[in-house]
Amino acid sequence: MVKLIVGGKGTGKTKTMVDMINQSADVTKGNIVCIEKNMNLTYSLKYTVRLIDVDEYKVDGYEEFYGFVAGVLAGDYDILEVYIDGILKIGHGDLEGLVKLIERLTVLCGGEKTIIITVSCDPGDLPEAIKHLELECLPHHYHC
């Protein structure tokens, strides 16, 4: 399952995601991975969460990113949750390309894994094909 945390810059998406990760780290039976385009979350996440900086691996664009995520999942069958912060930075702001990536990630994770992605844009700008994936995000924007 793929879900999105959507909102403009500075609206609390990353904090919401960090809270979700740390709560999940206390109860999940499997491994949790957080992927971001820098190491800003190093001191925000519990030590049991694997934090990966895509810049260390020179990942650029959605095609490379998909291969990267597939490799991470193939390397550890115990991963149950993947959190991705700032996907539009990796995909250069391409919202239509994001739709294709999400379709591929949905197939990749099947029903066994959960992928939560922060998307920094106005919820109204989200392509129609992925609006149904929007998750509760900000205090003024609840969906769950």
CSV table of N, CA and C in Angstrom, one decimal:
chain,number,residue,atom,x,y,z
A,1,MET,N,0.8,-1.2,0.0
A,1,MET,CA,0.0,0.0,0.0
A,1,MET,C,0.9,1.2,0.0
A,2,VAL,N,0.5,2.2,-0.8
A,2,VAL,CA,1.2,3.5,-0.8
A,2,VAL,C,0.3,4.6,-0.4
A,3,LYS,N,0.7,5.4,0.5
A,3,LYS,CA,-0.1,6.6,1.0
A,3,LYS,C,0.8,7.8,0.9
A,4,LEU,N,0.1,9.0,0.8
A,4,LEU,CA,0.8,10.3,0.7
A,4,LEU,C,0.5,11.2,1.8
A,5,ILE,N,1.5,12.0,2.2
A,5,ILE,CA,1.3,13.1,3.1
A,5,ILE,C,1.6,14.3,2.3
A,6,VAL,N,0.6,15.1,2.1
A,6,VAL,CA,0.6,16.2,1.1
A,6,VAL,C,0.4,17.5,1.8
A,7,GLY,N,1.2,18.5,1.4
A,7,GLY,CA,1.0,19.9,1.9
A,7,GLY,C,2.1,20.8,1.3
A,8,GLY,N,1.9,22.1,1.4
A,8,GLY,CA,2.9,23.0,0.9
A,8,GLY,C,4.1,23.0,1.8
A,9,LYS,N,5.2,23.7,1.4
A,9,LYS,CA,6.4,23.8,2.2
A,9,LYS,C,6.1,24.4,3.5
A,10,GLY,N,6.7,23.8,4.6
A,10,GLY,CA,6.6,24.3,5.9
A,10,GLY,C,5.2,24.0,6.6
A,11,THR,N,4.5,23.1,6.1
A,11,THR,CA,3.2,22.8,6.7
A,11,THR,C,3.2,21.6,7.7
A,12,GLY,N,4.3,21.0,7.9
A,12,GLY,CA,4.4,20.0,9.0
A,12,GLY,C,4.4,18.6,8.4
A,13,LYS,N,4.6,18.4,7.1
A,13,LYS,CA,4.6,17.0,6.6
A,13,LYS,C,5.7,16.1,7.2
A,14,THR,N,6.9,16.7,7.3
A,14,THR,CA,8.0,15.9,7.8
A,14,THR,C,7.8,15.5,9.2
A,15,LYS,N,7.4,16.5,10.0
A,15,LYS,CA,7.1,16.2,11.4
A,15,LYS,C,6.0,15.2,11.6
A,16,THR,N,5.0,15.2,10.8
A,16,THR,CA,3.9,14.2,10.8
A,16,THR,C,4.5,12.9,10.5
A,17,MET,N,5.4,12.8,9.5
A,17,MET,CA,6.0,11.5,9.1
A,17,MET,C,6.9,11.0,10.2
A,18,VAL,N,7.7,11.9,10.8
A,18,VAL,CA,8.6,11.5,11.9
A,18,VAL,C,7.8,10.9,13.1
A,19,ASP,N,6.7,11.5,13.4
A,19,ASP,CA,5.9,11.0,14.5
A,19,ASP,C,5.3,9.6,14.1
A,20,MET,N,4.9,9.4,12.9
A,20,MET,CA,4.4,8.1,12.4
A,20,MET,C,5.5,7.1,12.5
A,21,ILE,N,6.7,7.4,12.1
A,21,ILE,CA,7.8,6.5,12.1
A,21,ILE,C,8.1,6.0,13.5
A,22,ASN,N,8.2,7.0,14.4
A,22,ASN,CA,8.6,6.7,15.8
A,22,ASN,C,7.6,5.9,16.5
A,23,GLN,N,6.3,6.2,16.2
A,23,GLN,CA,5.2,5.4,16.8
A,23,GLN,C,5.2,4.0,16.3
A,24,SER,N,5.5,3.8,15.0
A,24,SER,CA,5.5,2.5,14.4
A,24,SER,C,6.7,1.7,14.9
A,25,ALA,N,7.8,2.4,15.1
A,25,ALA,CA,9.0,1.7,15.6
A,25,ALA,C,8.8,1.0,16.9
A,26,ASP,N,7.9,1.5,17.7
A,26,ASP,CA,7.6,0.9,19.0
A,26,ASP,C,6.8,-0.4,18.9
A,27,VAL,N,6.0,-0.5,17.8
A,27,VAL,CA,5.1,-1.7,17.7
A,27,VAL,C,5.3,-2.6,16.6
A,28,THR,N,6.0,-2.2,15.5
A,28,THR,CA,6.0,-3.1,14.3
A,28,THR,C,6.9,-4.3,14.6
A,29,LYS,N,6.6,-5.4,13.9
A,29,LYS,CA,7.3,-6.6,14.1
A,29,LYS,C,8.5,-6.7,13.0
A,30,GLY,N,8.4,-5.8,12.0
A,30,GLY,CA,9.4,-5.9,11.0
A,30,GLY,C,10.3,-4.7,11.0
A,31,ASN,N,11.1,-4.5,10.0
A,31,ASN,CA,12.0,-3.4,9.9
A,31,ASN,C,11.4,-2.2,9.2
A,32,ILE,N,11.9,-1.0,9.6
A,32,ILE,CA,11.4,0.3,9.0
A,32,ILE,C,12.6,1.0,8.4
A,33,VAL,N,12.3,1.5,7.2
A,33,VAL,CA,13.4,2.3,6.5
A,33,VAL,C,12.8,3.7,6.2
A,34,CYS,N,13.6,4.7,6.4
A,34,CYS,CA,13.3,6.0,6.0
A,34,CYS,C,14.3,6.5,5.0
A,35,ILE,N,13.8,7.0,3.8
A,35,ILE,CA,14.7,7.4,2.7
A,35,ILE,C,14.4,8.9,2.5
A,36,GLU,N,15.5,9.7,2.5
A,36,GLU,CA,15.4,11.1,2.3
A,36,GLU,C,16.6,11.6,1.4
A,37,LYS,N,16.5,12.8,1.0
A,37,LYS,CA,17.5,13.4,0.1
A,37,LYS,C,18.6,14.1,0.8
A,38,ASN,N,18.7,13.9,2.1
A,38,ASN,CA,19.8,14.5,2.9
A,38,ASN,C,19.7,13.7,4.2
A,39,MET,N,20.5,14.1,5.2
A,39,MET,CA,20.4,13.4,6.5
A,39,MET,C,19.8,14.3,7.6
A,40,ASN,N,18.8,15.1,7.3
A,40,ASN,CA,18.2,16.0,8.3
A,40,ASN,C,17.5,15.3,9.4
A,41,LEU,N,17.1,14.0,9.2
A,41,LEU,CA,16.3,13.3,10.2
A,41,LEU,C,17.2,12.4,11.1
A,42,THR,N,18.5,12.5,11.0
A,42,THR,CA,19.4,11.7,11.8
A,42,THR,C,19.0,11.6,13.3
A,43,TYR,N,18.8,12.7,13.9
A,43,TYR,CA,18.5,12.8,15.3
A,43,TYR,C,17.1,12.8,15.7
A,44,SER,N,16.2,12.7,14.7
A,44,SER,CA,14.8,12.7,15.0
A,44,SER,C,14.1,11.3,15.1
A,45,LEU,N,14.8,10.3,14.5
A,45,LEU,CA,14.3,9.0,14.4
A,45,LEU,C,14.8,8.1,15.4
A,46,LYS,N,14.1,7.1,15.9
A,46,LYS,CA,14.5,6.1,16.8
A,46,LYS,C,15.6,5.3,16.2
A,47,TYR,N,16.5,4.8,17.0
A,47,TYR,CA,17.7,4.1,16.5
A,47,TYR,C,17.4,2.8,15.7
A,48,THR,N,16.2,2.3,15.9
A,48,THR,CA,15.9,1.0,15.2
A,48,THR,C,15.5,1.3,13.7
A,49,VAL,N,15.3,2.5,13.3
A,49,VAL,CA,14.9,2.9,12.0
A,49,VAL,C,16.1,3.1,11.1
A,50,ARG,N,16.1,2.4,10.0
A,50,ARG,CA,17.3,2.6,9.0
A,50,ARG,C,17.0,3.8,8.2
A,51,LEU,N,17.9,4.8,8.3
A,51,LEU,CA,17.8,6.1,7.6
A,51,LEU,C,18.8,6.0,6.4
A,52,ILE,N,18.3,6.3,5.2
A,52,ILE,CA,19.1,6.2,4.0
A,52,ILE,C,19.1,7.6,3.3
A,53,ASP,N,20.3,8.1,3.0
A,53,ASP,CA,20.4,9.3,2.2
A,53,ASP,C,20.6,9.0,0.7
A,54,VAL,N,19.6,9.2,-0.2
A,54,VAL,CA,19.8,8.9,-1.6
A,54,VAL,C,21.0,9.6,-2.2
A,55,ASP,N,21.3,10.8,-1.7
A,55,ASP,CA,22.5,11.5,-2.3
A,55,ASP,C,23.8,10.7,-2.1
A,56,GLU,N,23.9,9.9,-1.1
A,56,GLU,CA,25.1,9.1,-0.9
A,56,GLU,C,25.2,8.1,-2.1
A,57,TYR,N,24.1,7.7,-2.7
A,57,TYR,CA,24.1,6.7,-3.8
A,57,TYR,C,23.9,7.3,-5.1
A,58,LYS,N,23.9,8.7,-5.2
A,58,LYS,CA,23.8,9.4,-6.5
A,58,LYS,C,22.5,9.1,-7.2
A,59,VAL,N,21.4,8.9,-6.5
A,59,VAL,CA,20.1,8.6,-7.1
A,59,VAL,C,19.5,9.9,-7.6
A,60,ASP,N,19.1,9.9,-8.8
A,60,ASP,CA,18.6,11.1,-9.4
A,60,ASP,C,17.4,10.8,-10.4
A,61,GLY,N,16.2,11.2,-10.1
A,61,GLY,CA,15.1,10.9,-10.9
A,61,GLY,C,14.3,9.7,-10.4
A,62,TYR,N,13.1,9.6,-10.9
A,62,TYR,CA,12.2,8.6,-10.5
A,62,TYR,C,12.6,7.2,-10.9
A,63,GLU,N,13.1,7.0,-12.1
A,63,GLU,CA,13.6,5.7,-12.6
A,63,GLU,C,14.6,5.2,-11.7
A,64,GLU,N,15.7,5.9,-11.4
A,64,GLU,CA,16.7,5.5,-10.6
A,64,GLU,C,16.2,5.2,-9.2
A,65,PHE,N,15.3,6.1,-8.7
A,65,PHE,CA,14.8,5.9,-7.4
A,65,PHE,C,14.0,4.6,-7.2
A,66,TYR,N,13.2,4.3,-8.2
A,66,TYR,CA,12.4,3.0,-8.2
A,66,TYR,C,13.4,1.8,-8.1
A,67,GLY,N,14.5,1.8,-8.9
A,67,GLY,CA,15.5,0.8,-8.8
A,67,GLY,C,16.1,0.7,-7.4
A,68,PHE,N,16.4,1.9,-6.8
A,68,PHE,CA,17.0,2.0,-5.5
A,68,PHE,C,16.0,1.3,-4.5
A,69,VAL,N,14.8,1.7,-4.5
A,69,VAL,CA,13.8,1.2,-3.5
A,69,VAL,C,13.7,-0.3,-3.7
A,70,ALA,N,13.6,-0.8,-4.9
A,70,ALA,CA,13.5,-2.2,-5.2
A,70,ALA,C,14.7,-3.0,-4.6
A,71,GLY,N,15.9,-2.4,-4.8
A,71,GLY,CA,17.1,-3.0,-4.2
A,71,GLY,C,17.1,-3.0,-2.7
A,72,VAL,N,16.7,-2.0,-2.1
A,72,VAL,CA,16.6,-1.9,-0.6
A,72,VAL,C,15.6,-3.0,-0.1
A,73,LEU,N,14.5,-3.2,-0.8
A,73,LEU,CA,13.5,-4.2,-0.4
A,73,LEU,C,14.0,-5.6,-0.6
A,74,ALA,N,14.7,-5.8,-1.7
A,74,ALA,CA,15.3,-7.1,-2.1
A,74,ALA,C,16.4,-7.5,-1.1
A,75,GLY,N,17.1,-6.5,-0.5
A,75,GLY,CA,18.2,-6.8,0.4
A,75,GLY,C,17.7,-7.1,1.8
A,76,ASP,N,16.5,-6.9,2.1
A,76,ASP,CA,16.0,-7.1,3.5
A,76,ASP,C,14.5,-7.5,3.4
A,77,TYR,N,14.2,-8.8,3.4
A,77,TYR,CA,12.8,-9.2,3.3
A,77,TYR,C,11.9,-8.9,4.6
A,78,ASP,N,12.6,-8.4,5.6
A,78,ASP,CA,11.9,-8.1,6.9
A,78,ASP,C,11.4,-6.6,6.9
A,79,ILE,N,11.7,-5.9,5.9
A,79,ILE,CA,11.2,-4.5,5.8
A,79,ILE,C,9.6,-4.5,5.6
A,80,LEU,N,8.9,-3.9,6.5
A,80,LEU,CA,7.5,-3.8,6.4
A,80,LEU,C,7.0,-2.4,6.0
A,81,GLU,N,7.8,-1.4,6.4
A,81,GLU,CA,7.4,0.0,6.2
A,81,GLU,C,8.6,0.8,5.6
A,82,VAL,N,8.3,1.6,4.6
A,82,VAL,CA,9.2,2.5,4.0
A,82,VAL,C,8.6,3.9,4.0
A,83,TYR,N,9.4,4.8,4.5
A,83,TYR,CA,9.0,6.2,4.5
A,83,TYR,C,9.9,7.0,3.6
A,84,ILE,N,9.3,7.8,2.8
A,84,ILE,CA,10.1,8.6,1.8
A,84,ILE,C,9.8,10.1,2.0
A,85,ASP,N,10.8,10.9,2.4
A,85,ASP,CA,10.6,12.3,2.6
A,85,ASP,C,11.1,13.1,1.4
A,86,GLY,N,10.3,14.0,0.9
A,86,GLY,CA,10.7,14.9,-0.1
A,86,GLY,C,10.9,14.3,-1.5
A,87,ILE,N,9.9,13.5,-1.9
A,87,ILE,CA,10.0,12.8,-3.2
A,87,ILE,C,10.1,13.7,-4.4
A,88,LEU,N,9.5,14.9,-4.3
A,88,LEU,CA,9.6,15.8,-5.5
A,88,LEU,C,11.0,16.3,-5.7
A,89,LYS,N,11.8,16.4,-4.6
A,89,LYS,CA,13.2,16.8,-4.8
A,89,LYS,C,14.0,15.7,-5.6
A,90,ILE,N,13.7,14.5,-5.4
A,90,ILE,CA,14.3,13.4,-6.1
A,90,ILE,C,13.8,13.4,-7.6
A,91,GLY,N,12.5,13.7,-7.8
A,91,GLY,CA,11.9,13.7,-9.1
A,91,GLY,C,11.9,15.0,-9.8
A,92,HIS,N,12.6,16.0,-9.3
A,92,HIS,CA,12.7,17.3,-9.9
A,92,HIS,C,11.3,18.0,-10.1
A,93,GLY,N,10.4,17.7,-9.1
A,93,GLY,CA,9.1,18.4,-9.1
A,93,GLY,C,8.1,17.9,-10.1
A,94,ASP,N,8.4,16.8,-10.8
A,94,ASP,CA,7.5,16.2,-11.8
A,94,ASP,C,6.4,15.4,-11.2
A,95,LEU,N,5.2,16.0,-11.2
A,95,LEU,CA,4.0,15.4,-10.6
A,95,LEU,C,3.5,14.2,-11.4
A,96,GLU,N,3.5,14.4,-12.7
A,96,GLU,CA,3.0,13.3,-13.6
A,96,GLU,C,4.0,12.1,-13.5
A,97,GLY,N,5.3,12.3,-13.4
A,97,GLY,CA,6.2,11.2,-13.2
A,97,GLY,C,6.0,10.6,-11.9
A,98,LEU,N,5.6,11.3,-10.9
A,98,LEU,CA,5.2,10.8,-9.6
A,98,LEU,C,4.1,9.8,-9.7
A,99,VAL,N,3.1,10.0,-10.5
A,99,VAL,CA,2.0,9.1,-10.7
A,99,VAL,C,2.6,7.7,-11.2
A,100,LYS,N,3.4,7.7,-12.2
A,100,LYS,CA,4.0,6.5,-12.7
A,100,LYS,C,4.8,5.8,-11.6
A,101,LEU,N,5.6,6.5,-10.9
A,101,LEU,CA,6.4,6.0,-9.8
A,101,LEU,C,5.5,5.3,-8.8
A,102,ILE,N,4.5,5.9,-8.4
A,102,ILE,CA,3.6,5.4,-7.3
A,102,ILE,C,2.9,4.1,-7.8
A,103,GLU,N,2.5,4.1,-9.1
A,103,GLU,CA,1.9,2.9,-9.7
A,103,GLU,C,2.9,1.7,-9.6
A,104,ARG,N,4.2,2.0,-9.9
A,104,ARG,CA,5.2,0.9,-9.8
A,104,ARG,C,5.5,0.5,-8.4
A,105,LEU,N,5.6,1.5,-7.5
A,105,LEU,CA,5.8,1.2,-6.1
A,105,LEU,C,4.6,0.4,-5.5
A,106,THR,N,3.4,0.6,-5.9
A,106,THR,CA,2.3,-0.1,-5.4
A,106,THR,C,2.4,-1.6,-5.8
A,107,VAL,N,2.8,-1.8,-7.0
A,107,VAL,CA,3.0,-3.2,-7.5
A,107,VAL,C,4.1,-3.9,-6.7
A,108,LEU,N,5.2,-3.1,-6.5
A,108,LEU,CA,6.4,-3.6,-5.8
A,108,LEU,C,6.1,-4.0,-4.4
A,109,CYS,N,5.3,-3.2,-3.7
A,109,CYS,CA,5.1,-3.5,-2.3
A,109,CYS,C,4.0,-4.5,-2.1
A,110,GLY,N,3.1,-4.7,-3.1
A,110,GLY,CA,2.0,-5.6,-2.9
A,110,GLY,C,1.2,-5.3,-1.7
A,111,GLY,N,0.6,-6.3,-1.1
A,111,GLY,CA,-0.2,-6.0,0.1
A,111,GLY,C,0.6,-6.2,1.4
A,112,GLU,N,1.9,-6.5,1.3
A,112,GLU,CA,2.7,-6.9,2.4
A,112,GLU,C,3.5,-5.7,3.1
A,113,LYS,N,3.7,-4.7,2.3
A,113,LYS,CA,4.5,-3.5,2.8
A,113,LYS,C,3.7,-2.2,2.6
A,114,THR,N,4.1,-1.3,3.5
A,114,THR,CA,3.5,0.1,3.4
A,114,THR,C,4.6,1.1,3.1
A,115,ILE,N,4.2,1.9,2.1
A,115,ILE,CA,5.1,3.0,1.7
A,115,ILE,C,4.4,4.3,2.0
A,116,ILE,N,5.0,5.2,2.8
A,116,ILE,CA,4.4,6.5,3.1
A,116,ILE,C,5.4,7.6,2.5
A,117,ILE,N,4.8,8.5,1.7
A,117,ILE,CA,5.6,9.5,0.9
A,117,ILE,C,5.1,10.9,1.2
A,118,THR,N,6.1,11.8,1.6
A,118,THR,CA,5.7,13.2,1.7
A,118,THR,C,5.8,13.9,0.3
A,119,VAL,N,4.8,14.6,0.0
A,119,VAL,CA,4.8,15.4,-1.3
A,119,VAL,C,4.6,16.8,-1.0
A,120,SER,N,5.5,17.7,-1.3
A,120,SER,CA,5.5,19.1,-1.0
A,120,SER,C,4.8,19.8,-2.2
A,121,CYS,N,3.5,19.9,-2.1
A,121,CYS,CA,2.7,20.7,-3.1
A,121,CYS,C,1.3,20.9,-2.5
A,122,ASP,N,0.6,21.8,-3.1
A,122,ASP,CA,-0.7,22.1,-2.6
A,122,ASP,C,-1.6,20.8,-2.9
A,123,PRO,N,-2.4,20.4,-2.0
A,123,PRO,CA,-3.2,19.2,-2.3
A,123,PRO,C,-4.1,19.3,-3.5
A,124,GLY,N,-4.5,20.5,-3.9
A,124,GLY,CA,-5.2,20.7,-5.1
A,124,GLY,C,-4.5,20.5,-6.4
A,125,ASP,N,-3.1,20.5,-6.3
A,125,ASP,CA,-2.3,20.3,-7.5
A,125,ASP,C,-1.9,18.9,-7.7
A,126,LEU,N,-2.3,18.0,-6.8
A,126,LEU,CA,-2.0,16.6,-6.9
A,126,LEU,C,-2.7,16.0,-8.1
A,127,PRO,N,-2.1,15.2,-9.0
A,127,PRO,CA,-2.8,14.6,-10.1
A,127,PRO,C,-4.0,13.8,-9.6
A,128,GLU,N,-5.0,13.8,-10.3
A,128,GLU,CA,-6.3,13.1,-10.0
A,128,GLU,C,-6.0,11.6,-9.7
A,129,ALA,N,-5.1,11.0,-10.5
A,129,ALA,CA,-4.9,9.6,-10.4
A,129,ALA,C,-4.3,9.2,-9.0
A,130,ILE,N,-3.8,10.1,-8.2
A,130,ILE,CA,-3.2,9.7,-6.9
A,130,ILE,C,-3.9,10.4,-5.8
A,131,LYS,N,-4.9,11.2,-6.0
A,131,LYS,CA,-5.5,12.0,-4.9
A,131,LYS,C,-6.1,11.0,-3.8
A,132,HIS,N,-6.6,9.9,-4.2
A,132,HIS,CA,-7.2,8.9,-3.3
A,132,HIS,C,-6.2,8.4,-2.3
A,133,LEU,N,-4.9,8.5,-2.6
A,133,LEU,CA,-3.8,8.0,-1.7
A,133,LEU,C,-3.5,9.0,-0.6
A,134,GLU,N,-4.0,10.2,-0.6
A,134,GLU,CA,-3.7,11.2,0.4
A,134,GLU,C,-4.1,10.7,1.8
A,135,LEU,N,-3.2,10.8,2.7
A,135,LEU,CA,-3.3,10.4,4.1
A,135,LEU,C,-3.5,11.6,5.0
A,136,GLU,N,-4.0,11.4,6.2
A,136,GLU,CA,-4.1,12.5,7.1
A,136,GLU,C,-2.7,13.2,7.2
A,137,CYS,N,-2.7,14.5,7.2
A,137,CYS,CA,-1.4,15.2,7.2
A,137,CYS,C,-1.4,16.2,8.3
A,138,LEU,N,-2.1,17.3,8.1
A,138,LEU,CA,-1.9,18.4,9.0
A,138,LEU,C,-3.2,18.7,9.8
A,139,PRO,N,-3.0,19.4,10.9
A,139,PRO,CA,-4.2,19.6,11.8
A,139,PRO,C,-5.4,20.1,11.0
A,140,HIS,N,-5.2,21.0,10.0
A,140,HIS,CA,-6.3,21.6,9.3
A,140,HIS,C,-6.7,20.7,8.1
A,141,HIS,N,-6.1,19.6,7.9
A,141,HIS,CA,-6.4,18.8,6.7
A,141,HIS,C,-6.4,17.3,7.0
A,142,TYR,N,-7.5,16.9,7.7
A,142,TYR,CA,-7.6,15.5,8.0
A,142,TYR,C,-8.4,14.7,7.0
A,143,HIS,N,-8.0,13.5,6.7
A,143,HIS,CA,-8.7,12.6,5.8
A,143,HIS,C,-9.0,11.3,6.5
A,144,CYS,N,-8.3,10.9,7.6
A,144,CYS,CA,-8.5,9.6,8.2
A,144,CYS,C,-9.4,9.7,9.4
